mmCIF file of C-alpha atoms and ligand atoms in Angstrom:
data_model
loop_
_atom_site.group_PDB
_atom_site.id
_atom_site.type_symbol
_atom_site.label_atom_id
_atom_site.label_comp_id
_atom_site.label_asym_id
_atom_site.label_seq_id
_atom_site.Cartn_x
_atom_site.Cartn_y
_atom_site.Cartn_z
ATOM 1 C CA MET A 1 25.326 5.978 31.708
ATOM 2 C CA ASN A 2 29.077 6.643 32.177
ATOM 3 C CA TYR A 3 30.226 9.468 34.476
ATOM 4 C CA LYS A 4 34.060 11.061 34.031
ATOM 5 C CA ILE A 5 34.819 11.989 37.480
ATOM 6 C CA THR A 6 38.442 13.483 38.617
ATOM 7 C CA VAL A 7 39.364 12.877 41.843
ATOM 8 C CA LEU A 8 41.866 15.298 43.969
ATOM 9 C CA ARG A 9 42.607 12.986 47.621
ATOM 10 C CA GLY A 10 45.283 15.969 48.717
ATOM 11 C CA ASP A 11 46.751 15.520 52.276
ATOM 12 C CA GLY A 12 46.241 14.309 55.394
ATOM 13 C CA ILE A 13 42.963 12.607 56.070
ATOM 14 C CA GLY A 14 41.722 13.425 52.290
ATOM 15 C CA PRO A 15 43.410 9.831 51.179
ATOM 16 C CA GLU A 16 41.986 7.358 53.300
ATOM 17 C CA VAL A 17 38.138 9.341 53.261
ATOM 18 C CA MET A 18 37.665 9.253 49.724
ATOM 19 C CA GLU A 19 38.900 5.644 49.642
ATOM 20 C CA GLN A 20 35.361 4.794 51.747
ATOM 21 C CA GLY A 21 33.758 7.710 48.800
ATOM 22 C CA LEU A 22 35.641 5.409 46.146
ATOM 23 C CA LYS A 23 33.750 2.438 47.311
ATOM 24 C CA ILE A 24 30.409 3.583 48.050
ATOM 25 C CA LEU A 25 29.730 5.506 44.599
ATOM 26 C CA GLN A 26 31.420 2.365 43.161
ATOM 27 C CA ALA A 27 29.017 0.101 45.059
ATOM 28 C CA ALA A 28 25.518 3.097 44.105
ATOM 29 C CA ALA A 29 27.031 2.576 40.160
ATOM 30 C CA GLU A 30 26.855 -0.997 40.650
ATOM 31 C CA LYS A 31 23.087 -0.884 41.662
ATOM 32 C CA TYR A 32 21.534 1.540 39.748
ATOM 33 C CA ASN A 33 23.106 0.490 36.073
ATOM 34 C CA PHE A 34 25.276 3.413 35.345
ATOM 35 C CA THR A 35 29.536 3.559 35.037
ATOM 36 C CA VAL A 36 32.238 5.937 36.708
ATOM 37 C CA GLU A 37 35.896 6.692 34.773
ATOM 38 C CA ILE A 38 37.889 8.043 37.905
ATOM 39 C CA SER A 39 41.226 9.891 36.676
ATOM 40 C CA GLU A 40 43.392 10.548 39.748
ATOM 41 C CA ALA A 41 45.050 14.004 39.937
ATOM 42 C CA LEU A 42 47.100 15.343 42.170
ATOM 43 C CA ILE A 43 46.920 18.692 44.158
ATOM 44 C CA GLY A 44 47.777 20.549 47.695
ATOM 45 C CA ALA A 45 51.077 19.553 49.873
ATOM 46 C CA THR A 46 51.151 16.035 48.346
ATOM 47 C CA ALA A 47 51.043 18.067 44.593
ATOM 48 C CA ILE A 48 53.871 19.830 45.835
ATOM 49 C CA ASP A 49 55.942 17.234 47.189
ATOM 50 C CA GLN A 50 55.668 15.520 44.059
ATOM 51 C CA THR A 51 56.376 17.925 41.930
ATOM 52 C CA GLY A 52 56.903 21.879 43.165
ATOM 53 C CA ASN A 53 53.153 23.218 42.213
ATOM 54 C CA PRO A 54 49.839 22.672 44.561
ATOM 55 C CA LEU A 55 47.898 22.629 41.707
ATOM 56 C CA PRO A 56 50.392 20.964 38.036
ATOM 57 C CA ASP A 57 48.158 22.027 35.149
ATOM 58 C CA GLU A 58 47.313 18.091 34.689
ATOM 59 C CA SER A 59 45.034 18.645 37.198
ATOM 60 C CA ILE A 60 42.955 21.394 35.719
ATOM 61 C CA GLU A 61 43.200 19.257 32.742
ATOM 62 C CA SER A 62 41.440 16.416 34.275
ATOM 63 C CA CYS A 63 38.638 18.186 36.520
ATOM 64 C CA LYS A 64 37.716 20.170 32.680
ATOM 65 C CA LYS A 65 37.536 16.654 30.875
ATOM 66 C CA SER A 66 35.497 15.708 34.183
ATOM 67 C CA ASP A 67 31.461 15.891 34.423
ATOM 68 C CA ALA A 68 32.589 16.680 38.378
ATOM 69 C CA VAL A 69 35.293 16.684 41.118
ATOM 70 C CA LEU A 70 35.701 14.921 43.968
ATOM 71 C CA LEU A 71 38.205 16.690 46.664
ATOM 72 C CA GLY A 72 39.884 15.095 49.778
ATOM 73 C CA ALA A 73 41.229 17.681 51.750
ATOM 74 C CA VAL A 74 44.146 19.700 51.079
ATOM 75 C CA GLY A 75 46.856 21.413 53.655
ATOM 76 C CA ALA A 76 49.622 20.233 55.766
ATOM 77 C CA PRO A 77 51.515 21.565 59.195
ATOM 78 C CA LYS A 78 54.873 22.007 57.468
ATOM 79 C CA TYR A 79 53.278 24.682 55.166
ATOM 80 C CA ASP A 80 51.265 26.453 57.997
ATOM 81 C CA ASN A 81 53.630 26.924 60.439
ATOM 82 C CA ASP A 82 56.081 28.386 57.473
ATOM 83 C CA PRO A 83 55.147 32.137 57.112
ATOM 84 C CA THR A 84 57.549 32.391 54.900
ATOM 85 C CA ALA A 85 56.644 29.543 52.283
ATOM 86 C CA LYS A 86 56.726 30.575 49.141
ATOM 87 C CA VAL A 87 54.711 28.036 47.450
ATOM 88 C CA ARG A 88 51.736 26.751 49.743
ATOM 89 C CA PRO A 89 48.756 23.720 49.714
ATOM 90 C CA GLU A 90 45.829 26.170 49.827
ATOM 91 C CA GLN A 91 47.331 28.077 46.187
ATOM 92 C CA GLY A 92 46.436 24.532 44.774
ATOM 93 C CA LEU A 93 42.836 25.097 45.963
ATOM 94 C CA LEU A 94 42.136 28.648 45.641
ATOM 95 C CA LYS A 95 43.727 27.931 41.686
ATOM 96 C CA LEU A 96 41.542 24.835 41.642
ATOM 97 C CA ARG A 97 38.022 27.010 41.880
ATOM 98 C CA LYS A 98 39.651 29.883 39.410
ATOM 99 C CA SER A 99 39.966 28.056 36.734
ATOM 100 C CA LEU A 100 37.360 25.782 37.075
ATOM 101 C CA GLY A 101 34.870 28.789 37.502
ATOM 102 C CA LEU A 102 33.550 27.802 40.749
ATOM 103 C CA PHE A 103 31.944 30.985 42.338
ATOM 104 C CA ALA A 104 29.642 29.149 44.973
ATOM 105 C CA ASN A 105 30.440 27.165 47.872
ATOM 106 C CA ILE A 106 28.004 25.608 48.935
ATOM 107 C CA ARG A 107 27.611 24.018 52.648
ATOM 108 C CA PRO A 108 24.510 22.194 54.191
ATOM 109 C CA VAL A 109 23.857 22.317 57.862
ATOM 110 C CA THR A 110 21.467 19.756 58.809
ATOM 111 C CA THR A 111 21.268 18.066 62.358
ATOM 112 C CA TYR A 112 20.122 14.549 63.102
ATOM 113 C CA GLU A 113 18.496 13.023 66.019
ATOM 114 C CA ILE A 114 20.706 10.451 67.043
ATOM 115 C CA LEU A 115 23.650 13.186 67.833
ATOM 116 C CA TYR A 116 21.783 15.611 69.329
ATOM 117 C CA ASP A 117 24.046 15.304 72.207
ATOM 118 C CA LYS A 118 26.969 15.424 70.559
ATOM 119 C CA SER A 119 26.419 18.809 69.774
ATOM 120 C CA PRO A 120 28.335 21.682 71.739
ATOM 121 C CA ILE A 121 24.777 24.146 72.037
ATOM 122 C CA LYS A 122 21.793 22.929 73.413
ATOM 123 C CA THR A 123 19.718 20.362 72.117
ATOM 124 C CA ASP A 124 16.432 22.836 72.350
ATOM 125 C CA ARG A 125 18.382 25.406 70.458
ATOM 126 C CA ILE A 126 19.378 22.183 67.399
ATOM 127 C CA LYS A 127 16.330 20.903 66.985
ATOM 128 C CA GLY A 128 14.838 21.369 63.583
ATOM 129 C CA VAL A 129 18.362 22.846 62.703
ATOM 130 C CA ASP A 130 18.504 22.892 58.490
ATOM 131 C CA PHE A 131 19.884 25.575 56.210
ATOM 132 C CA VAL A 132 22.170 26.315 53.606
ATOM 133 C CA VAL A 133 25.290 28.940 53.817
ATOM 134 C CA PHE A 134 26.160 29.829 49.947
ATOM 135 C CA ARG A 135 29.427 31.420 50.297
ATOM 136 C CA GLU A 136 30.855 33.871 47.063
ATOM 137 C CA LEU A 137 34.261 31.775 46.498
ATOM 138 C CA THR A 138 36.090 33.347 43.767
ATOM 139 C CA GLY A 139 36.279 37.175 44.560
ATOM 140 C CA GLY A 140 36.639 39.367 47.919
ATOM 141 C CA ILE A 141 39.522 39.632 49.872
ATOM 142 C CA TYR A 142 40.758 36.079 49.168
ATOM 143 C CA PHE A 143 41.181 36.636 45.100
ATOM 144 C CA GLY A 144 42.121 41.023 45.872
ATOM 145 C CA LYS A 145 45.000 43.244 45.334
ATOM 146 C CA LYS A 146 47.723 41.923 47.906
ATOM 147 C CA GLY A 147 51.059 42.991 49.615
ATOM 148 C CA LYS A 148 53.970 44.497 51.766
ATOM 149 C CA SER A 149 55.676 47.197 51.328
ATOM 150 C CA GLU A 150 59.335 46.723 50.660
ATOM 151 C CA ASP A 151 60.842 47.446 54.289
ATOM 152 C CA GLY A 152 58.282 44.726 55.147
ATOM 153 C CA LYS A 153 56.788 46.551 57.735
ATOM 154 C CA THR A 154 52.825 47.065 56.235
ATOM 155 C CA ALA A 155 50.769 44.759 54.271
ATOM 156 C CA TYR A 156 47.642 45.023 52.132
ATOM 157 C CA ASP A 157 44.574 41.987 51.311
ATOM 158 C CA THR A 158 42.029 44.231 49.418
ATOM 159 C CA SER A 159 38.188 42.874 48.609
ATOM 160 C CA ASP A 160 36.359 44.015 45.698
ATOM 161 C CA TYR A 161 33.443 42.611 44.437
ATOM 162 C CA SER A 162 31.171 43.297 41.005
ATOM 163 C CA VAL A 163 27.865 43.936 40.595
ATOM 164 C CA GLU A 164 28.167 40.622 38.424
ATOM 165 C CA GLU A 165 29.630 38.566 40.915
ATOM 166 C CA ILE A 166 26.744 39.508 43.669
ATOM 167 C CA ASP A 167 24.825 38.889 40.760
ATOM 168 C CA ARG A 168 24.985 35.140 40.047
ATOM 169 C CA ILE A 169 25.483 33.769 43.164
ATOM 170 C CA THR A 170 22.687 35.459 44.570
ATOM 171 C CA ARG A 171 20.482 34.222 42.214
ATOM 172 C CA LEU A 172 21.320 30.386 42.978
ATOM 173 C CA ALA A 173 20.373 31.159 46.734
ATOM 174 C CA PHE A 174 17.099 32.720 45.849
ATOM 175 C CA ASP A 175 16.638 29.814 43.253
ATOM 176 C CA THR A 176 17.213 27.395 46.221
ATOM 177 C CA ALA A 177 14.938 29.476 48.450
ATOM 178 C CA LEU A 178 11.979 29.167 46.476
ATOM 179 C CA ASN A 179 12.456 25.174 46.750
ATOM 180 C CA ARG A 180 13.144 25.755 50.233
ATOM 181 C CA ARG A 181 11.482 27.701 52.996
ATOM 182 C CA LYS A 182 11.940 30.903 51.100
ATOM 183 C CA LYS A 183 13.928 32.346 53.730
ATOM 184 C CA VAL A 184 17.170 34.311 52.305
ATOM 185 C CA CYS A 185 19.438 36.180 55.171
ATOM 186 C CA LEU A 186 22.201 38.518 53.483
ATOM 187 C CA VAL A 187 25.559 38.514 55.897
ATOM 188 C CA ASP A 188 27.429 41.043 55.809
ATOM 189 C CA LYS A 189 29.029 43.968 56.676
ATOM 190 C CA ALA A 190 27.571 46.833 55.379
ATOM 191 C CA ASN A 191 27.595 49.034 58.364
ATOM 192 C CA VAL A 192 31.797 49.377 57.562
ATOM 193 C CA LEU A 193 32.510 48.080 54.368
ATOM 194 C CA GLU A 194 31.734 49.946 50.591
ATOM 195 C CA THR A 195 31.717 46.342 49.202
ATOM 196 C CA SER A 196 29.081 44.887 51.724
ATOM 197 C CA ARG A 197 26.836 47.611 51.063
ATOM 198 C CA LEU A 198 27.366 46.716 47.406
ATOM 199 C CA TRP A 199 25.739 43.803 48.287
ATOM 200 C CA ARG A 200 22.581 44.916 49.572
ATOM 201 C CA HIS A 201 22.148 46.983 46.879
ATOM 202 C CA THR A 202 22.591 44.380 44.372
ATOM 203 C CA VAL A 203 20.559 41.954 46.067
ATOM 204 C CA ASP A 204 17.724 43.938 46.988
ATOM 205 C CA LYS A 205 17.701 44.515 43.308
ATOM 206 C CA ILE A 206 17.149 41.104 43.004
ATOM 207 C CA ALA A 207 14.881 40.543 44.770
ATOM 208 C CA GLN A 208 12.002 43.143 43.793
ATOM 209 C CA GLU A 209 12.315 40.591 40.607
ATOM 210 C CA PRO A 210 8.385 39.308 40.075
ATOM 211 C CA GLN A 211 10.079 35.446 40.025
ATOM 212 C CA TYR A 212 11.541 36.102 43.219
ATOM 213 C CA SER A 213 8.628 37.608 44.909
ATOM 214 C CA GLU A 214 8.216 35.099 47.517
ATOM 215 C CA ILE A 215 11.167 35.902 49.052
ATOM 216 C CA GLU A 216 11.531 36.782 52.735
ATOM 217 C CA LEU A 217 14.506 38.670 51.982
ATOM 218 C CA ASP A 218 16.302 39.254 55.975
ATOM 219 C CA LYS A 219 19.903 41.077 56.037
ATOM 220 C CA MET A 220 22.254 40.465 59.141
ATOM 221 C CA PHE A 221 25.598 41.967 60.022
ATOM 222 C CA VAL A 222 28.317 39.064 60.044
ATOM 223 C CA ASP A 223 29.047 40.012 63.555
ATOM 224 C CA ASN A 224 25.720 39.156 64.539
ATOM 225 C CA ALA A 225 24.804 36.365 62.257
ATOM 226 C CA ALA A 226 28.045 35.072 64.164
ATOM 227 C CA MET A 227 25.943 34.793 67.983
ATOM 228 C CA GLN A 228 22.352 33.889 66.348
ATOM 229 C CA LEU A 229 24.450 30.741 64.706
ATOM 230 C CA ILE A 230 24.876 29.768 67.894
ATOM 231 C CA GLN A 231 21.222 31.088 70.086
ATOM 232 C CA TRP A 232 18.745 30.845 67.419
ATOM 233 C CA PRO A 233 20.264 28.539 64.373
ATOM 234 C CA SER A 234 16.968 27.552 63.331
ATOM 235 C CA GLN A 235 16.073 30.841 62.000
ATOM 236 C CA PHE A 236 17.679 30.360 59.636
ATOM 237 C CA ASP A 237 17.116 28.472 55.763
ATOM 238 C CA VAL A 238 19.518 30.270 52.928
ATOM 239 C CA ILE A 239 22.370 32.261 54.256
ATOM 240 C CA LEU A 240 24.226 34.248 51.582
ATOM 241 C CA THR A 241 27.486 35.459 51.497
ATOM 242 C CA GLU A 242 30.618 37.079 50.597
ATOM 243 C CA ASN A 243 34.083 34.721 50.606
ATOM 244 C CA MET A 244 35.566 35.709 53.836
ATOM 245 C CA PHE A 245 32.559 35.825 55.862
ATOM 246 C CA GLY A 246 31.565 32.061 54.152
ATOM 247 C CA ASP A 247 35.009 30.863 55.292
ATOM 248 C CA ILE A 248 34.157 31.863 59.126
ATOM 249 C CA ILE A 249 30.699 31.261 59.952
ATOM 250 C CA THR A 250 29.970 27.883 57.804
ATOM 251 C CA ASP A 251 33.760 26.808 60.639
ATOM 252 C CA GLU A 252 31.124 28.163 63.114
ATOM 253 C CA ALA A 253 28.117 26.326 61.249
ATOM 254 C CA SER A 254 29.488 23.233 61.112
ATOM 255 C CA VAL A 255 29.957 22.062 65.391
ATOM 256 C CA ILE A 256 26.222 22.598 65.107
ATOM 257 C CA PRO A 257 24.861 18.502 64.420
ATOM 258 C CA GLY A 258 27.334 17.216 67.210
ATOM 259 C CA SER A 259 30.308 16.430 64.229
ATOM 260 C CA MET A 260 32.770 19.203 61.576
ATOM 261 C CA GLY A 261 33.265 15.459 60.119
ATOM 262 C CA LEU A 262 29.886 14.965 58.670
ATOM 263 C CA LEU A 263 28.903 18.108 56.316
ATOM 264 C CA PRO A 264 29.342 17.915 53.058
ATOM 265 C CA SER A 265 29.943 21.028 50.211
ATOM 266 C CA ALA A 266 29.398 21.008 46.788
ATOM 267 C CA SER A 267 31.158 23.972 44.884
ATOM 268 C CA VAL A 268 29.581 25.103 41.448
ATOM 269 C CA GLY A 269 29.852 28.000 38.964
ATOM 270 C CA GLU A 270 29.775 28.041 35.028
ATOM 271 C CA GLY A 271 29.245 24.059 34.488
ATOM 272 C CA LEU A 272 31.456 22.193 36.626
ATOM 273 C CA ALA A 273 30.639 20.987 40.131
ATOM 274 C CA LEU A 274 33.281 20.152 42.541
ATOM 275 C CA PHE A 275 32.148 17.850 45.984
ATOM 276 C CA GLU A 276 34.163 17.426 49.101
ATOM 277 C CA PRO A 277 33.533 17.432 52.529
ATOM 278 C CA ILE A 278 34.586 20.654 54.364
ATOM 279 C CA HIS A 279 36.953 19.437 56.885
ATOM 280 C CA GLY A 280 40.417 19.951 56.427
ATOM 281 C CA SER A 281 42.823 17.610 55.855
ATOM 282 C CA TYR A 282 43.282 17.005 59.517
ATOM 283 C CA PRO A 283 47.264 15.969 59.798
ATOM 284 C CA GLN A 284 46.997 14.278 63.197
ATOM 285 C CA ALA A 285 45.027 11.792 62.139
ATOM 286 C CA ALA A 286 46.071 10.622 58.940
ATOM 287 C CA GLY A 287 46.684 7.358 57.752
ATOM 288 C CA LYS A 288 45.342 5.829 61.384
ATOM 289 C CA ASN A 289 42.027 4.561 59.912
ATOM 290 C CA ILE A 290 40.026 6.907 62.338
ATOM 291 C CA ALA A 291 38.885 9.399 60.205
ATOM 292 C CA ASN A 292 34.975 9.995 59.990
ATOM 293 C CA PRO A 293 34.616 9.274 56.555
ATOM 294 C CA PHE A 294 30.571 10.561 56.257
ATOM 295 C CA ALA A 295 32.110 13.780 55.057
ATOM 296 C CA THR A 296 32.803 12.605 51.684
ATOM 297 C CA ILE A 297 29.903 9.626 51.650
ATOM 298 C CA LEU A 298 27.372 12.473 51.915
ATOM 299 C CA SER A 299 30.083 14.612 49.647
ATOM 300 C CA VAL A 300 29.645 11.963 46.598
ATOM 301 C CA ALA A 301 25.360 11.754 47.256
ATOM 302 C CA MET A 302 25.633 15.776 46.502
ATOM 303 C CA MET A 303 27.629 14.890 43.278
ATOM 304 C CA LEU A 304 25.309 12.120 42.399
ATOM 305 C CA GLU A 305 21.670 14.202 43.222
ATOM 306 C CA HIS A 306 24.022 16.985 40.932
ATOM 307 C CA LEU A 307 24.709 14.225 38.255
ATOM 308 C CA LYS A 308 20.801 13.566 38.404
ATOM 309 C CA GLN A 309 20.769 9.805 39.821
ATOM 310 C CA ASN A 310 18.876 10.921 42.076
ATOM 311 C CA ASP A 311 17.829 7.414 43.561
ATOM 312 C CA ALA A 312 21.870 6.803 44.198
ATOM 313 C CA ALA A 313 22.086 9.565 46.004
ATOM 314 C CA LYS A 314 18.884 8.861 48.274
ATOM 315 C CA LEU A 315 20.257 5.214 49.618
ATOM 316 C CA ILE A 316 23.247 6.822 50.378
ATOM 317 C CA ARG A 317 21.897 9.326 52.625
ATOM 318 C CA LYS A 318 19.232 6.431 53.984
ATOM 319 C CA ALA A 319 23.011 3.873 54.205
ATOM 320 C CA VAL A 320 24.551 7.220 56.180
ATOM 321 C CA ASP A 321 21.767 7.528 58.184
ATOM 322 C CA LYS A 322 21.207 3.605 59.344
ATOM 323 C CA ALA A 323 24.791 3.809 60.392
ATOM 324 C CA LEU A 324 24.935 6.550 62.720
ATOM 325 C CA HIS A 325 21.336 4.907 64.199
ATOM 326 C CA SER A 326 23.268 1.476 64.251
ATOM 327 C CA GLY A 327 25.930 3.018 66.294
ATOM 328 C CA ILE A 328 28.731 2.090 63.078
ATOM 329 C CA VAL A 329 30.316 5.595 63.887
ATOM 330 C CA THR A 330 34.233 6.805 63.909
ATOM 331 C CA GLU A 331 35.437 7.865 67.644
ATOM 332 C CA ASP A 332 34.886 11.308 66.989
ATOM 333 C CA ILE A 333 30.803 10.630 67.182
ATOM 334 C CA SER A 334 31.502 7.525 70.001
ATOM 335 C CA LYS A 335 34.603 7.484 72.026
ATOM 336 C CA ASP A 336 33.446 4.411 73.691
ATOM 337 C CA ASN A 337 32.910 2.168 71.338
ATOM 338 C CA PRO A 338 34.535 3.618 67.886
ATOM 339 C CA LYS A 339 35.033 1.757 64.600
ATOM 340 C CA SER A 340 37.406 2.360 61.938
ATOM 341 C CA THR A 341 37.693 4.893 59.207
ATOM 342 C CA THR A 342 37.349 1.656 56.598
ATOM 343 C CA GLU A 343 34.789 -0.069 59.338
ATOM 344 C CA VAL A 344 32.463 2.630 58.542
ATOM 345 C CA GLY A 345 32.792 2.628 54.548
ATOM 346 C CA ASP A 346 32.690 -1.297 54.479
ATOM 347 C CA TRP A 347 29.232 -1.092 56.280
ATOM 348 C CA VAL A 348 27.923 1.279 54.183
ATOM 349 C CA LYS A 349 28.816 -0.265 50.985
ATOM 350 C CA GLU A 350 27.553 -3.644 52.479
ATOM 351 C CA PHE A 351 24.075 -1.239 53.309
ATOM 352 C CA ILE A 352 23.474 0.019 49.696
ATOM 353 C CA THR A 353 24.771 -3.468 47.757
ATOM 354 C CA SER A 354 22.489 -5.331 49.712
ATOM 355 C CA ASP A 355 19.505 -2.991 49.869
HETATM 356 C C1 IPM B 401 37.289 26.153 53.207
HETATM 357 C C2 IPM B 401 38.782 26.039 53.117
HETATM 358 C C3 IPM B 401 39.944 27.071 52.488
HETATM 359 C C4 IPM B 401 39.504 28.562 52.441
HETATM 360 C C5 IPM B 401 41.342 26.967 53.050
HETATM 361 C C6 IPM B 401 41.898 25.499 52.811
HETATM 362 C C7 IPM B 401 42.130 28.085 51.327
HETATM 363 O O1 IPM B 401 38.863 26.735 54.922
HETATM 364 O O2 IPM B 401 37.160 25.828 51.782
HETATM 365 O O3 IPM B 401 36.764 27.082 54.092
HETATM 366 O O4 IPM B 401 39.878 29.451 53.221
HETATM 367 O O5 IPM B 401 38.404 29.113 51.646
HETATM 368 MG MG1 MG B 402 37.682 26.893 55.618
#
């Protein structure tokens, strides 16, 4: 089997964590007798610097010809602090999601016993936490009509959702829940927002379909959910939510396991799927060989599951677990005895090759 993968390393620590991910992908391919054909393409600030465009057409074309896409990170401080910037790295990411039809962002949050004491949350609260957030990714306030008045004194962003947009991600979330603990929690703001009421109505209707009769559907206002995620995170199984709420609560949820550097994600939709660590470009660490590569390595594992290379994915997960238990970790996890990004990558690679 040969897989065509487009790799978008992006900005900040993106290139160096991706280097480790690719190392592991290659090792897994050799071990399990498949091949990968990598095409590198530009996105983000790096793409702006080289072409003036945060997502050149060639990048989209390359993705469309691939079996899957791997992304590092997007974003650079020189754009963050400039409200007059006409082009921004993040536009590249949003355009990529839209052009590839990636309407569902899937972010699993699991905890590792060995890291319990790294979490800012008390151990008894995070024991057994294992949930997955389904965040809608191509609608809502991110993509609604936006603008500014002529005098520059008012601005607006609108949030639109159609039944169809809600329906398709809801089915993905429900199908996933059927293979898990069968609980779905819809997070919204239906006490205030019309779009949230449409979400409730649509999700309720789908929950009544016979194939979903086993699903236990809960609803929670986003402000309450933000609190419950810290207070009692183990209650959640599958969280379903719109674009903006999903953006916010997944960052919040990412602190539960003890390091944001551990969490992978998948964006899926009309065919092609994209895999990326949920952390950002972390520019302060760029080029220092200190960034945690596990989120990218685990994103490679998610990609291999998507490509039905389940044994390879399992071995990668086992290797990450072993590395964590053996203290082969970067400085975000071990201040006293940190390993470098490349040392962690090499160790995981060696584990896979020699297993
Ligand atoms: C994310 C990021 C992006 C988002 C930014 C970089 C546009 O925060 O993937 O969560 O808001 O979706
Ligand atoms: Mg975010």
